[in-house]
Amino acid sequence: MKEKNDLLLNIDNIHTTPMGAERIRRNLKLSAVDVVAYCKQQIQGAGEIIRKGKNWYAYTGSAIITVNAHSFTIITAHLQPNGK
């Protein structure tokens, strides 16, 4: 549980690059303009957040959002086929 709190404590530091935003928008089939705000909201409501090596993985039920643990950059996000 401590690791989940570490990511949530740094929710304001989460960001992405312009290319990352386009990749996330495409992978999640989003039309939302602010991809970072969308991902932050999803992370805050995630059912499970785990750290594996240098990345956090937030399992939201419909998607998996990958965040770098050191820079808090959203790397990518993918839809889960059957939810989790």
PDB file of N, CA, C and O in Angstrom:
ATOM      1  N   MET A   1       0.820  -1.195   0.000  1.00  0.00           N
ATOM      2  CA  MET A   1       0.000   0.000   0.000  1.00  0.00           C
ATOM      3  C   MET A   1       0.863   1.258   0.000  1.00  0.00           C
ATOM      4  O   MET A   1       0.488   2.265  -0.541  1.00  0.00           O
ATOM      5  N   LYS A   2       2.048   1.191   0.598  1.00  0.00           N
ATOM      6  CA  LYS A   2       2.933   2.350   0.634  1.00  0.00           C
ATOM      7  C   LYS A   2       3.256   2.856  -0.765  1.00  0.00           C
ATOM      8  O   LYS A   2       3.234   4.056  -1.017  1.00  0.00           O
ATOM      9  N   GLU A   3       3.539   1.952  -1.701  1.00  0.00           N
ATOM     10  CA  GLU A   3       3.873   2.365  -3.060  1.00  0.00           C
ATOM     11  C   GLU A   3       2.710   3.089  -3.717  1.00  0.00           C
ATOM     12  O   GLU A   3       2.905   4.077  -4.397  1.00  0.00           O
ATOM     13  N   LYS A   4       1.499   2.617  -3.522  1.00  0.00           N
ATOM     14  CA  LYS A   4       0.343   3.288  -4.101  1.00  0.00           C
ATOM     15  C   LYS A   4       0.283   4.714  -3.582  1.00  0.00           C
ATOM     16  O   LYS A   4       0.055   5.655  -4.321  1.00  0.00           O
ATOM     17  N   ASN A   5       0.496   4.885  -2.294  1.00  0.00           N
ATOM     18  CA  ASN A   5       0.462   6.219  -1.719  1.00  0.00           C
ATOM     19  C   ASN A   5       1.570   7.098  -2.284  1.00  0.00           C
ATOM     20  O   ASN A   5       1.371   8.292  -2.454  1.00  0.00           O
ATOM     21  N   ASP A   6       2.743   6.554  -2.569  1.00  0.00           N
ATOM     22  CA  ASP A   6       3.826   7.335  -3.150  1.00  0.00           C
ATOM     23  C   ASP A   6       3.419   7.922  -4.501  1.00  0.00           C
ATOM     24  O   ASP A   6       3.697   9.086  -4.772  1.00  0.00           O
ATOM     25  N   LEU A   7       2.776   7.152  -5.344  1.00  0.00           N
ATOM     26  CA  LEU A   7       2.335   7.667  -6.639  1.00  0.00           C
ATOM     27  C   LEU A   7       1.231   8.698  -6.452  1.00  0.00           C
ATOM     28  O   LEU A   7       1.260   9.767  -7.056  1.00  0.00           O
ATOM     29  N   LEU A   8       0.290   8.406  -5.598  1.00  0.00           N
ATOM     30  CA  LEU A   8      -0.812   9.341  -5.377  1.00  0.00           C
ATOM     31  C   LEU A   8      -0.342  10.630  -4.718  1.00  0.00           C
ATOM     32  O   LEU A   8      -0.886  11.706  -4.991  1.00  0.00           O
ATOM     33  N   LEU A   9       0.664  10.540  -3.863  1.00  0.00           N
ATOM     34  CA  LEU A   9       1.217  11.750  -3.242  1.00  0.00           C
ATOM     35  C   LEU A   9       1.868  12.667  -4.273  1.00  0.00           C
ATOM     36  O   LEU A   9       1.978  13.871  -4.060  1.00  0.00           O
ATOM     37  N   ASN A  10       2.286  12.108  -5.380  1.00  0.00           N
ATOM     38  CA  ASN A  10       2.942  12.874  -6.439  1.00  0.00           C
ATOM     39  C   ASN A  10       2.035  13.087  -7.646  1.00  0.00           C
ATOM     40  O   ASN A  10       2.517  13.364  -8.740  1.00  0.00           O
ATOM     41  N   ILE A  11       0.726  13.008  -7.451  1.00  0.00           N
ATOM     42  CA  ILE A  11      -0.216  13.119  -8.569  1.00  0.00           C
ATOM     43  C   ILE A  11      -0.046  14.444  -9.316  1.00  0.00           C
ATOM     44  O   ILE A  11      -0.210  14.501 -10.532  1.00  0.00           O
ATOM     45  N   ASP A  12       0.321  15.504  -8.613  1.00  0.00           N
ATOM     46  CA  ASP A  12       0.503  16.812  -9.264  1.00  0.00           C
ATOM     47  C   ASP A  12       1.747  16.862 -10.145  1.00  0.00           C
ATOM     48  O   ASP A  12       1.869  17.763 -10.974  1.00  0.00           O
ATOM     49  N   ASN A  13       2.669  15.928  -9.950  1.00  0.00           N
ATOM     50  CA  ASN A  13       3.894  15.881 -10.754  1.00  0.00           C
ATOM     51  C   ASN A  13       3.741  15.064 -12.032  1.00  0.00           C
ATOM     52  O   ASN A  13       4.638  15.040 -12.864  1.00  0.00           O
ATOM     53  N   ILE A  14       2.627  14.381 -12.188  1.00  0.00           N
ATOM     54  CA  ILE A  14       2.420  13.527 -13.357  1.00  0.00           C
ATOM     55  C   ILE A  14       2.222  14.390 -14.598  1.00  0.00           C
ATOM     56  O   ILE A  14       1.482  15.367 -14.586  1.00  0.00           O
ATOM     57  N   HIS A  15       2.917  14.011 -15.663  1.00  0.00           N
ATOM     58  CA  HIS A  15       2.869  14.741 -16.931  1.00  0.00           C
ATOM     59  C   HIS A  15       3.190  13.769 -18.058  1.00  0.00           C
ATOM     60  O   HIS A  15       3.472  12.601 -17.806  1.00  0.00           O
ATOM     61  N   THR A  16       3.178  14.256 -19.285  1.00  0.00           N
ATOM     62  CA  THR A  16       3.610  13.459 -20.427  1.00  0.00           C
ATOM     63  C   THR A  16       4.165  14.394 -21.492  1.00  0.00           C
ATOM     64  O   THR A  16       4.073  15.610 -21.369  1.00  0.00           O
ATOM     65  N   THR A  17       4.741  13.814 -22.500  1.00  0.00           N
ATOM     66  CA  THR A  17       5.271  14.577 -23.626  1.00  0.00           C
ATOM     67  C   THR A  17       4.175  14.743 -24.675  1.00  0.00           C
ATOM     68  O   THR A  17       3.164  14.021 -24.632  1.00  0.00           O
ATOM     69  N   PRO A  18       4.351  15.650 -25.625  1.00  0.00           N
ATOM     70  CA  PRO A  18       3.352  15.768 -26.706  1.00  0.00           C
ATOM     71  C   PRO A  18       3.172  14.449 -27.470  1.00  0.00           C
ATOM     72  O   PRO A  18       2.035  14.062 -27.788  1.00  0.00           O
ATOM     73  N   MET A  19       4.264  13.759 -27.753  1.00  0.00           N
ATOM     74  CA  MET A  19       4.147  12.469 -28.448  1.00  0.00           C
ATOM     75  C   MET A  19       3.448  11.441 -27.561  1.00  0.00           C
ATOM     76  O   MET A  19       2.663  10.628 -28.047  1.00  0.00           O
ATOM     77  N   GLY A  20       3.736  11.474 -26.260  1.00  0.00           N
ATOM     78  CA  GLY A  20       3.081  10.573 -25.327  1.00  0.00           C
ATOM     79  C   GLY A  20       1.583  10.819 -25.278  1.00  0.00           C
ATOM     80  O   GLY A  20       0.787   9.883 -25.237  1.00  0.00           O
ATOM     81  N   ALA A  21       1.191  12.087 -25.289  1.00  0.00           N
ATOM     82  CA  ALA A  21      -0.236  12.426 -25.262  1.00  0.00           C
ATOM     83  C   ALA A  21      -0.952  11.866 -26.482  1.00  0.00           C
ATOM     84  O   ALA A  21      -2.056  11.319 -26.371  1.00  0.00           O
ATOM     85  N   GLU A  22      -0.328  11.984 -27.643  1.00  0.00           N
ATOM     86  CA  GLU A  22      -0.940  11.436 -28.860  1.00  0.00           C
ATOM     87  C   GLU A  22      -1.041   9.912 -28.802  1.00  0.00           C
ATOM     88  O   GLU A  22      -2.039   9.326 -29.203  1.00  0.00           O
ATOM     89  N   ARG A  23       0.012   9.264 -28.290  1.00  0.00           N
ATOM     90  CA  ARG A  23       0.013   7.804 -28.171  1.00  0.00           C
ATOM     91  C   ARG A  23      -1.088   7.347 -27.221  1.00  0.00           C
ATOM     92  O   ARG A  23      -1.843   6.415 -27.513  1.00  0.00           O
ATOM     93  N   ILE A  24      -1.219   8.020 -26.089  1.00  0.00           N
ATOM     94  CA  ILE A  24      -2.251   7.662 -25.106  1.00  0.00           C
ATOM     95  C   ILE A  24      -3.638   7.894 -25.687  1.00  0.00           C
ATOM     96  O   ILE A  24      -4.523   7.055 -25.558  1.00  0.00           O
ATOM     97  N   ARG A  25      -3.823   9.031 -26.338  1.00  0.00           N
ATOM     98  CA  ARG A  25      -5.116   9.357 -26.960  1.00  0.00           C
ATOM     99  C   ARG A  25      -5.509   8.274 -27.966  1.00  0.00           C
ATOM    100  O   ARG A  25      -6.639   7.810 -28.004  1.00  0.00           O
ATOM    101  N   ARG A  26      -4.539   7.855 -28.779  1.00  0.00           N
ATOM    102  CA  ARG A  26      -4.786   6.822 -29.796  1.00  0.00           C
ATOM    103  C   ARG A  26      -5.066   5.465 -29.142  1.00  0.00           C
ATOM    104  O   ARG A  26      -6.028   4.788 -29.482  1.00  0.00           O
ATOM    105  N   ASN A  27      -4.234   5.077 -28.163  1.00  0.00           N
ATOM    106  CA  ASN A  27      -4.385   3.757 -27.537  1.00  0.00           C
ATOM    107  C   ASN A  27      -5.683   3.615 -26.752  1.00  0.00           C
ATOM    108  O   ASN A  27      -6.272   2.537 -26.712  1.00  0.00           O
ATOM    109  N   LEU A  28      -6.112   4.703 -26.104  1.00  0.00           N
ATOM    110  CA  LEU A  28      -7.331   4.638 -25.297  1.00  0.00           C
ATOM    111  C   LEU A  28      -8.571   5.105 -26.058  1.00  0.00           C
ATOM    112  O   LEU A  28      -9.661   5.131 -25.496  1.00  0.00           O
ATOM    113  N   LYS A  29      -8.352   5.495 -27.322  1.00  0.00           N
ATOM    114  CA  LYS A  29      -9.464   5.964 -28.161  1.00  0.00           C
ATOM    115  C   LYS A  29     -10.181   7.140 -27.499  1.00  0.00           C
ATOM    116  O   LYS A  29     -11.403   7.170 -27.397  1.00  0.00           O
ATOM    117  N   LEU A  30      -9.388   8.117 -27.062  1.00  0.00           N
ATOM    118  CA  LEU A  30      -9.919   9.294 -26.371  1.00  0.00           C
ATOM    119  C   LEU A  30     -10.101  10.456 -27.328  1.00  0.00           C
ATOM    120  O   LEU A  30      -9.301  10.655 -28.234  1.00  0.00           O
ATOM    121  N   SER A  31     -11.104  11.235 -27.069  1.00  0.00           N
ATOM    122  CA  SER A  31     -11.238  12.498 -27.789  1.00  0.00           C
ATOM    123  C   SER A  31     -10.950  13.655 -26.837  1.00  0.00           C
ATOM    124  O   SER A  31     -10.949  14.803 -27.241  1.00  0.00           O
ATOM    125  N   ALA A  32     -10.703  13.327 -25.573  1.00  0.00           N
ATOM    126  CA  ALA A  32     -10.428  14.346 -24.557  1.00  0.00           C
ATOM    127  C   ALA A  32      -9.181  15.140 -24.925  1.00  0.00           C
ATOM    128  O   ALA A  32      -8.185  14.582 -25.369  1.00  0.00           O
ATOM    129  N   VAL A  33      -9.254  16.426 -24.756  1.00  0.00           N
ATOM    130  CA  VAL A  33      -8.131  17.297 -25.087  1.00  0.00           C
ATOM    131  C   VAL A  33      -7.015  17.148 -24.057  1.00  0.00           C
ATOM    132  O   VAL A  33      -5.854  17.048 -24.406  1.00  0.00           O
ATOM    133  N   ASP A  34      -7.356  17.114 -22.765  1.00  0.00           N
ATOM    134  CA  ASP A  34      -6.350  17.057 -21.708  1.00  0.00           C
ATOM    135  C   ASP A  34      -6.133  15.616 -21.256  1.00  0.00           C
ATOM    136  O   ASP A  34      -6.771  15.135 -20.319  1.00  0.00           O
ATOM    137  N   VAL A  35      -5.213  14.955 -21.922  1.00  0.00           N
ATOM    138  CA  VAL A  35      -4.923  13.545 -21.642  1.00  0.00           C
ATOM    139  C   VAL A  35      -4.366  13.365 -20.237  1.00  0.00           C
ATOM    140  O   VAL A  35      -4.703  12.419 -19.544  1.00  0.00           O
ATOM    141  N   VAL A  36      -3.524  14.291 -19.798  1.00  0.00           N
ATOM    142  CA  VAL A  36      -2.918  14.182 -18.466  1.00  0.00           C
ATOM    143  C   VAL A  36      -3.987  14.245 -17.376  1.00  0.00           C
ATOM    144  O   VAL A  36      -3.982  13.426 -16.456  1.00  0.00           O
ATOM    145  N   ALA A  37      -4.907  15.180 -17.484  1.00  0.00           N
ATOM    146  CA  ALA A  37      -5.983  15.283 -16.491  1.00  0.00           C
ATOM    147  C   ALA A  37      -6.822  14.008 -16.473  1.00  0.00           C
ATOM    148  O   ALA A  37      -7.190  13.509 -15.398  1.00  0.00           O
ATOM    149  N   TYR A  38      -7.100  13.459 -17.652  1.00  0.00           N
ATOM    150  CA  TYR A  38      -7.862  12.219 -17.740  1.00  0.00           C
ATOM    151  C   TYR A  38      -7.114  11.087 -17.030  1.00  0.00           C
ATOM    152  O   TYR A  38      -7.697  10.359 -16.228  1.00  0.00           O
ATOM    153  N   CYS A  39      -5.828  10.953 -17.319  1.00  0.00           N
ATOM    154  CA  CYS A  39      -5.033   9.881 -16.712  1.00  0.00           C
ATOM    155  C   CYS A  39      -4.911  10.052 -15.206  1.00  0.00           C
ATOM    156  O   CYS A  39      -4.996   9.076 -14.460  1.00  0.00           O
ATOM    157  N   LYS A  40      -4.730  11.282 -14.732  1.00  0.00           N
ATOM    158  CA  LYS A  40      -4.654  11.527 -13.288  1.00  0.00           C
ATOM    159  C   LYS A  40      -5.946  11.081 -12.605  1.00  0.00           C
ATOM    160  O   LYS A  40      -5.915  10.449 -11.549  1.00  0.00           O
ATOM    161  N   GLN A  41      -7.069  11.409 -13.220  1.00  0.00           N
ATOM    162  CA  GLN A  41      -8.362  11.019 -12.662  1.00  0.00           C
ATOM    163  C   GLN A  41      -8.474   9.499 -12.604  1.00  0.00           C
ATOM    164  O   GLN A  41      -8.934   8.932 -11.612  1.00  0.00           O
ATOM    165  N   GLN A  42      -8.047   8.828 -13.679  1.00  0.00           N
ATOM    166  CA  GLN A  42      -8.098   7.368 -13.726  1.00  0.00           C
ATOM    167  C   GLN A  42      -7.176   6.750 -12.686  1.00  0.00           C
ATOM    168  O   GLN A  42      -7.523   5.767 -12.034  1.00  0.00           O
ATOM    169  N   ILE A  43      -5.987   7.317 -12.523  1.00  0.00           N
ATOM    170  CA  ILE A  43      -5.032   6.807 -11.542  1.00  0.00           C
ATOM    171  C   ILE A  43      -5.591   6.947 -10.132  1.00  0.00           C
ATOM    172  O   ILE A  43      -5.480   6.028  -9.317  1.00  0.00           O
ATOM    173  N   GLN A  44      -6.212   8.077  -9.838  1.00  0.00           N
ATOM    174  CA  GLN A  44      -6.775   8.286  -8.505  1.00  0.00           C
ATOM    175  C   GLN A  44      -7.889   7.298  -8.187  1.00  0.00           C
ATOM    176  O   GLN A  44      -8.102   6.956  -7.030  1.00  0.00           O
ATOM    177  N   GLY A  45      -8.582   6.813  -9.192  1.00  0.00           N
ATOM    178  CA  GLY A  45      -9.652   5.842  -8.983  1.00  0.00           C
ATOM    179  C   GLY A  45      -9.259   4.408  -9.289  1.00  0.00           C
ATOM    180  O   GLY A  45     -10.105   3.524  -9.301  1.00  0.00           O
ATOM    181  N   ALA A  46      -7.967   4.181  -9.541  1.00  0.00           N
ATOM    182  CA  ALA A  46      -7.499   2.845  -9.933  1.00  0.00           C
ATOM    183  C   ALA A  46      -7.758   1.823  -8.837  1.00  0.00           C
ATOM    184  O   ALA A  46      -7.601   2.106  -7.653  1.00  0.00           O
ATOM    185  N   GLY A  47      -8.121   0.641  -9.263  1.00  0.00           N
ATOM    186  CA  GLY A  47      -8.340  -0.454  -8.335  1.00  0.00           C
ATOM    187  C   GLY A  47      -7.047  -1.035  -7.797  1.00  0.00           C
ATOM    188  O   GLY A  47      -6.997  -1.551  -6.681  1.00  0.00           O
ATOM    189  N   GLU A  48      -5.996  -0.929  -8.596  1.00  0.00           N
ATOM    190  CA  GLU A  48      -4.694  -1.477  -8.193  1.00  0.00           C
ATOM    191  C   GLU A  48      -3.591  -0.628  -8.826  1.00  0.00           C
ATOM    192  O   GLU A  48      -3.662  -0.289 -10.002  1.00  0.00           O
ATOM    193  N   ILE A  49      -2.608  -0.288  -8.018  1.00  0.00           N
ATOM    194  CA  ILE A  49      -1.420   0.412  -8.501  1.00  0.00           C
ATOM    195  C   ILE A  49      -0.219  -0.343  -7.962  1.00  0.00           C
ATOM    196  O   ILE A  49      -0.103  -0.541  -6.754  1.00  0.00           O
ATOM    197  N   ILE A  50       0.648  -0.790  -8.886  1.00  0.00           N
ATOM    198  CA  ILE A  50       1.831  -1.529  -8.452  1.00  0.00           C
ATOM    199  C   ILE A  50       3.074  -0.941  -9.114  1.00  0.00           C
ATOM    200  O   ILE A  50       2.992  -0.329 -10.168  1.00  0.00           O
ATOM    201  N   ARG A  51       4.185  -1.132  -8.451  1.00  0.00           N
ATOM    202  CA  ARG A  51       5.454  -0.708  -9.027  1.00  0.00           C
ATOM    203  C   ARG A  51       6.242  -1.947  -9.406  1.00  0.00           C
ATOM    204  O   ARG A  51       6.412  -2.857  -8.599  1.00  0.00           O
ATOM    205  N   LYS A  52       6.704  -1.960 -10.647  1.00  0.00           N
ATOM    206  CA  LYS A  52       7.579  -3.025 -11.141  1.00  0.00           C
ATOM    207  C   LYS A  52       8.801  -2.330 -11.707  1.00  0.00           C
ATOM    208  O   LYS A  52       8.707  -1.645 -12.729  1.00  0.00           O
ATOM    209  N   GLY A  53       9.923  -2.464 -11.039  1.00  0.00           N
ATOM    210  CA  GLY A  53      11.148  -1.837 -11.509  1.00  0.00           C
ATOM    211  C   GLY A  53      11.024  -0.327 -11.525  1.00  0.00           C
ATOM    212  O   GLY A  53      10.686   0.287 -10.525  1.00  0.00           O
ATOM    213  N   LYS A  54      11.250   0.260 -12.697  1.00  0.00           N
ATOM    214  CA  LYS A  54      11.261   1.715 -12.801  1.00  0.00           C
ATOM    215  C   LYS A  54       9.908   2.321 -13.151  1.00  0.00           C
ATOM    216  O   LYS A  54       9.811   3.540 -13.315  1.00  0.00           O
ATOM    217  N   ASN A  55       8.859   1.509 -13.236  1.00  0.00           N
ATOM    218  CA  ASN A  55       7.549   2.013 -13.641  1.00  0.00           C
ATOM    219  C   ASN A  55       6.448   1.675 -12.649  1.00  0.00           C
ATOM    220  O   ASN A  55       6.501   0.655 -11.963  1.00  0.00           O
ATOM    221  N   TRP A  56       5.453   2.553 -12.616  1.00  0.00           N
ATOM    222  CA  TRP A  56       4.190   2.298 -11.932  1.00  0.00           C
ATOM    223  C   TRP A  56       3.195   1.796 -12.969  1.00  0.00           C
ATOM    224  O   TRP A  56       3.204   2.265 -14.109  1.00  0.00           O
ATOM    225  N   TYR A  57       2.312   0.901 -12.560  1.00  0.00           N
ATOM    226  CA  TYR A  57       1.236   0.410 -13.419  1.00  0.00           C
ATOM    227  C   TYR A  57      -0.069   0.601 -12.663  1.00  0.00           C
ATOM    228  O   TYR A  57      -0.267   0.012 -11.597  1.00  0.00           O
ATOM    229  N   ALA A  58      -0.936   1.444 -13.207  1.00  0.00           N
ATOM    230  CA  ALA A  58      -2.238   1.694 -12.595  1.00  0.00           C
ATOM    231  C   ALA A  58      -3.291   0.941 -13.397  1.00  0.00           C
ATOM    232  O   ALA A  58      -3.467   1.194 -14.587  1.00  0.00           O
ATOM    233  N   TYR A  59      -3.966   0.019 -12.736  1.00  0.00           N
ATOM    234  CA  TYR A  59      -5.006  -0.792 -13.361  1.00  0.00           C
ATOM    235  C   TYR A  59      -6.351  -0.159 -13.033  1.00  0.00           C
ATOM    236  O   TYR A  59      -6.806  -0.195 -11.894  1.00  0.00           O
ATOM    237  N   THR A  60      -6.976   0.434 -14.039  1.00  0.00           N
ATOM    238  CA  THR A  60      -8.195   1.206 -13.810  1.00  0.00           C
ATOM    239  C   THR A  60      -9.464   0.407 -14.037  1.00  0.00           C
ATOM    240  O   THR A  60     -10.546   0.918 -13.827  1.00  0.00           O
ATOM    241  N   GLY A  61      -9.348  -0.805 -14.473  1.00  0.00           N
ATOM    242  CA  GLY A  61     -10.520  -1.613 -14.816  1.00  0.00           C
ATOM    243  C   GLY A  61     -10.712  -1.686 -16.311  1.00  0.00           C
ATOM    244  O   GLY A  61     -10.990  -2.737 -16.853  1.00  0.00           O
ATOM    245  N   SER A  62     -10.542  -0.558 -16.982  1.00  0.00           N
ATOM    246  CA  SER A  62     -10.670  -0.547 -18.431  1.00  0.00           C
ATOM    247  C   SER A  62      -9.327  -0.345 -19.128  1.00  0.00           C
ATOM    248  O   SER A  62      -9.196  -0.587 -20.315  1.00  0.00           O
ATOM    249  N   ALA A  63      -8.311   0.105 -18.376  1.00  0.00           N
ATOM    250  CA  ALA A  63      -7.012   0.396 -18.980  1.00  0.00           C
ATOM    251  C   ALA A  63      -5.879   0.167 -17.984  1.00  0.00           C
ATOM    252  O   ALA A  63      -6.106   0.073 -16.774  1.00  0.00           O
ATOM    253  N   ILE A  64      -4.679   0.094 -18.529  1.00  0.00           N
ATOM    254  CA  ILE A  64      -3.457   0.055 -17.733  1.00  0.00           C
ATOM    255  C   ILE A  64      -2.661   1.295 -18.123  1.00  0.00           C
ATOM    256  O   ILE A  64      -2.348   1.497 -19.299  1.00  0.00           O
ATOM    257  N   ILE A  65      -2.339   2.123 -17.141  1.00  0.00           N
ATOM    258  CA  ILE A  65      -1.574   3.340 -17.380  1.00  0.00           C
ATOM    259  C   ILE A  65      -0.186   3.134 -16.797  1.00  0.00           C
ATOM    260  O   ILE A  65      -0.047   2.783 -15.621  1.00  0.00           O
ATOM    261  N   THR A  66       0.844   3.360 -17.619  1.00  0.00           N
ATOM    262  CA  THR A  66       2.230   3.171 -17.210  1.00  0.00           C
ATOM    263  C   THR A  66       2.870   4.526 -16.966  1.00  0.00           C
ATOM    264  O   THR A  66       2.859   5.393 -17.837  1.00  0.00           O
ATOM    265  N   VAL A  67       3.453   4.693 -15.755  1.00  0.00           N
ATOM    266  CA  VAL A  67       4.071   5.957 -15.355  1.00  0.00           C
ATOM    267  C   VAL A  67       5.485   5.671 -14.875  1.00  0.00           C
ATOM    268  O   VAL A  67       5.699   4.776 -14.058  1.00  0.00           O
ATOM    269  N   ASN A  68       6.462   6.450 -15.367  1.00  0.00           N
ATOM    270  CA  ASN A  68       7.835   6.312 -14.909  1.00  0.00           C
ATOM    271  C   ASN A  68       7.901   6.719 -13.439  1.00  0.00           C
ATOM    272  O   ASN A  68       7.402   7.777 -13.052  1.00  0.00           O
ATOM    273  N   ALA A  69       8.543   5.896 -12.611  1.00  0.00           N
ATOM    274  CA  ALA A  69       8.567   6.112 -11.167  1.00  0.00           C
ATOM    275  C   ALA A  69       9.464   7.264 -10.742  1.00  0.00           C
ATOM    276  O   ALA A  69       9.278   7.817  -9.666  1.00  0.00           O
ATOM    277  N   HIS A  70      10.424   7.638 -11.560  1.00  0.00           N
ATOM    278  CA  HIS A  70      11.352   8.700 -11.166  1.00  0.00           C
ATOM    279  C   HIS A  70      10.915  10.067 -11.669  1.00  0.00           C
ATOM    280  O   HIS A  70      10.975  11.049 -10.927  1.00  0.00           O
ATOM    281  N   SER A  71      10.453  10.134 -12.903  1.00  0.00           N
ATOM    282  CA  SER A  71      10.094  11.428 -13.498  1.00  0.00           C
ATOM    283  C   SER A  71       8.596  11.696 -13.453  1.00  0.00           C
ATOM    284  O   SER A  71       8.174  12.807 -13.737  1.00  0.00           O
ATOM    285  N   PHE A  72       7.794  10.678 -13.112  1.00  0.00           N
ATOM    286  CA  PHE A  72       6.331  10.763 -13.112  1.00  0.00           C
ATOM    287  C   PHE A  72       5.773  11.132 -14.482  1.00  0.00           C
ATOM    288  O   PHE A  72       4.754  11.805 -14.598  1.00  0.00           O
ATOM    289  N   THR A  73       6.452  10.670 -15.533  1.00  0.00           N
ATOM    290  CA  THR A  73       5.989  10.846 -16.903  1.00  0.00           C
ATOM    291  C   THR A  73       5.089   9.678 -17.279  1.00  0.00           C
ATOM    292  O   THR A  73       5.467   8.519 -17.100  1.00  0.00           O
ATOM    293  N   ILE A  74       3.903   9.973 -17.799  1.00  0.00           N
ATOM    294  CA  ILE A  74       3.030   8.916 -18.300  1.00  0.00           C
ATOM    295  C   ILE A  74       3.658   8.433 -19.601  1.00  0.00           C
ATOM    296  O   ILE A  74       3.802   9.201 -20.552  1.00  0.00           O
ATOM    297  N   ILE A  75       4.045   7.179 -19.635  1.00  0.00           N
ATOM    298  CA  ILE A  75       4.729   6.616 -20.787  1.00  0.00           C
ATOM    299  C   ILE A  75       3.719   6.167 -21.835  1.00  0.00           C
ATOM    300  O   ILE A  75       3.830   6.493 -23.010  1.00  0.00           O
ATOM    301  N   THR A  76       2.743   5.397 -21.389  1.00  0.00           N
ATOM    302  CA  THR A  76       1.740   4.874 -22.311  1.00  0.00           C
ATOM    303  C   THR A  76       0.531   4.408 -21.518  1.00  0.00           C
ATOM    304  O   THR A  76       0.544   4.382 -20.281  1.00  0.00           O
ATOM    305  N   ALA A  77      -0.494   4.040 -22.227  1.00  0.00           N
ATOM    306  CA  ALA A  77      -1.693   3.454 -21.640  1.00  0.00           C
ATOM    307  C   ALA A  77      -2.306   2.532 -22.670  1.00  0.00           C
ATOM    308  O   ALA A  77      -2.226   2.800 -23.867  1.00  0.00           O
ATOM    309  N   HIS A  78      -2.865   1.446 -22.202  1.00  0.00           N
ATOM    310  CA  HIS A  78      -3.484   0.464 -23.092  1.00  0.00           C
ATOM    311  C   HIS A  78      -4.819   0.026 -22.517  1.00  0.00           C
ATOM    312  O   HIS A  78      -4.958  -0.122 -21.305  1.00  0.00           O
ATOM    313  N   LEU A  79      -5.768  -0.204 -23.389  1.00  0.00           N
ATOM    314  CA  LEU A  79      -7.050  -0.760 -22.976  1.00  0.00           C
ATOM    315  C   LEU A  79      -6.857  -2.205 -22.554  1.00  0.00           C
ATOM    316  O   LEU A  79      -6.071  -2.938 -23.165  1.00  0.00           O
ATOM    317  N   GLN A  80      -7.570  -2.613 -21.519  1.00  0.00           N
ATOM    318  CA  GLN A  80      -7.575  -4.015 -21.109  1.00  0.00           C
ATOM    319  C   GLN A  80      -8.724  -4.697 -21.833  1.00  0.00           C
ATOM    320  O   GLN A  80      -9.845  -4.184 -21.827  1.00  0.00           O
ATOM    321  N   PRO A  81      -8.478  -5.854 -22.430  1.00  0.00           N
ATOM    322  CA  PRO A  81      -9.531  -6.511 -23.214  1.00  0.00           C
ATOM    323  C   PRO A  81     -10.754  -6.898 -22.389  1.00  0.00           C
ATOM    324  O   PRO A  81     -11.878  -6.728 -22.831  1.00  0.00           O
ATOM    325  N   ASN A  82     -10.568  -7.388 -21.173  1.00  0.00           N
ATOM    326  CA  ASN A  82     -11.696  -7.878 -20.374  1.00  0.00           C
ATOM    327  C   ASN A  82     -11.807  -7.184 -19.025  1.00  0.00           C
ATOM    328  O   ASN A  82     -12.488  -7.677 -18.144  1.00  0.00           O
ATOM    329  N   GLY A  83     -11.097  -6.095 -18.842  1.00  0.00           N
ATOM    330  CA  GLY A  83     -11.091  -5.458 -17.533  1.00  0.00           C
ATOM    331  C   GLY A  83     -10.285  -6.270 -16.559  1.00  0.00           C
ATOM    332  O   GLY A  83      -9.800  -7.346 -16.868  1.00  0.00           O
ATOM    333  N   LYS A  84     -10.105  -5.771 -15.364  1.00  0.00           N
ATOM    334  CA  LYS A  84      -9.349  -6.515 -14.333  1.00  0.00           C
ATOM    335  C   LYS A  84     -10.007  -6.382 -13.003  1.00  0.00           C
ATOM    336  O   LYS A  84     -10.548  -5.397 -12.652  1.00  0.00           O
TER     337      LYS A  84
END
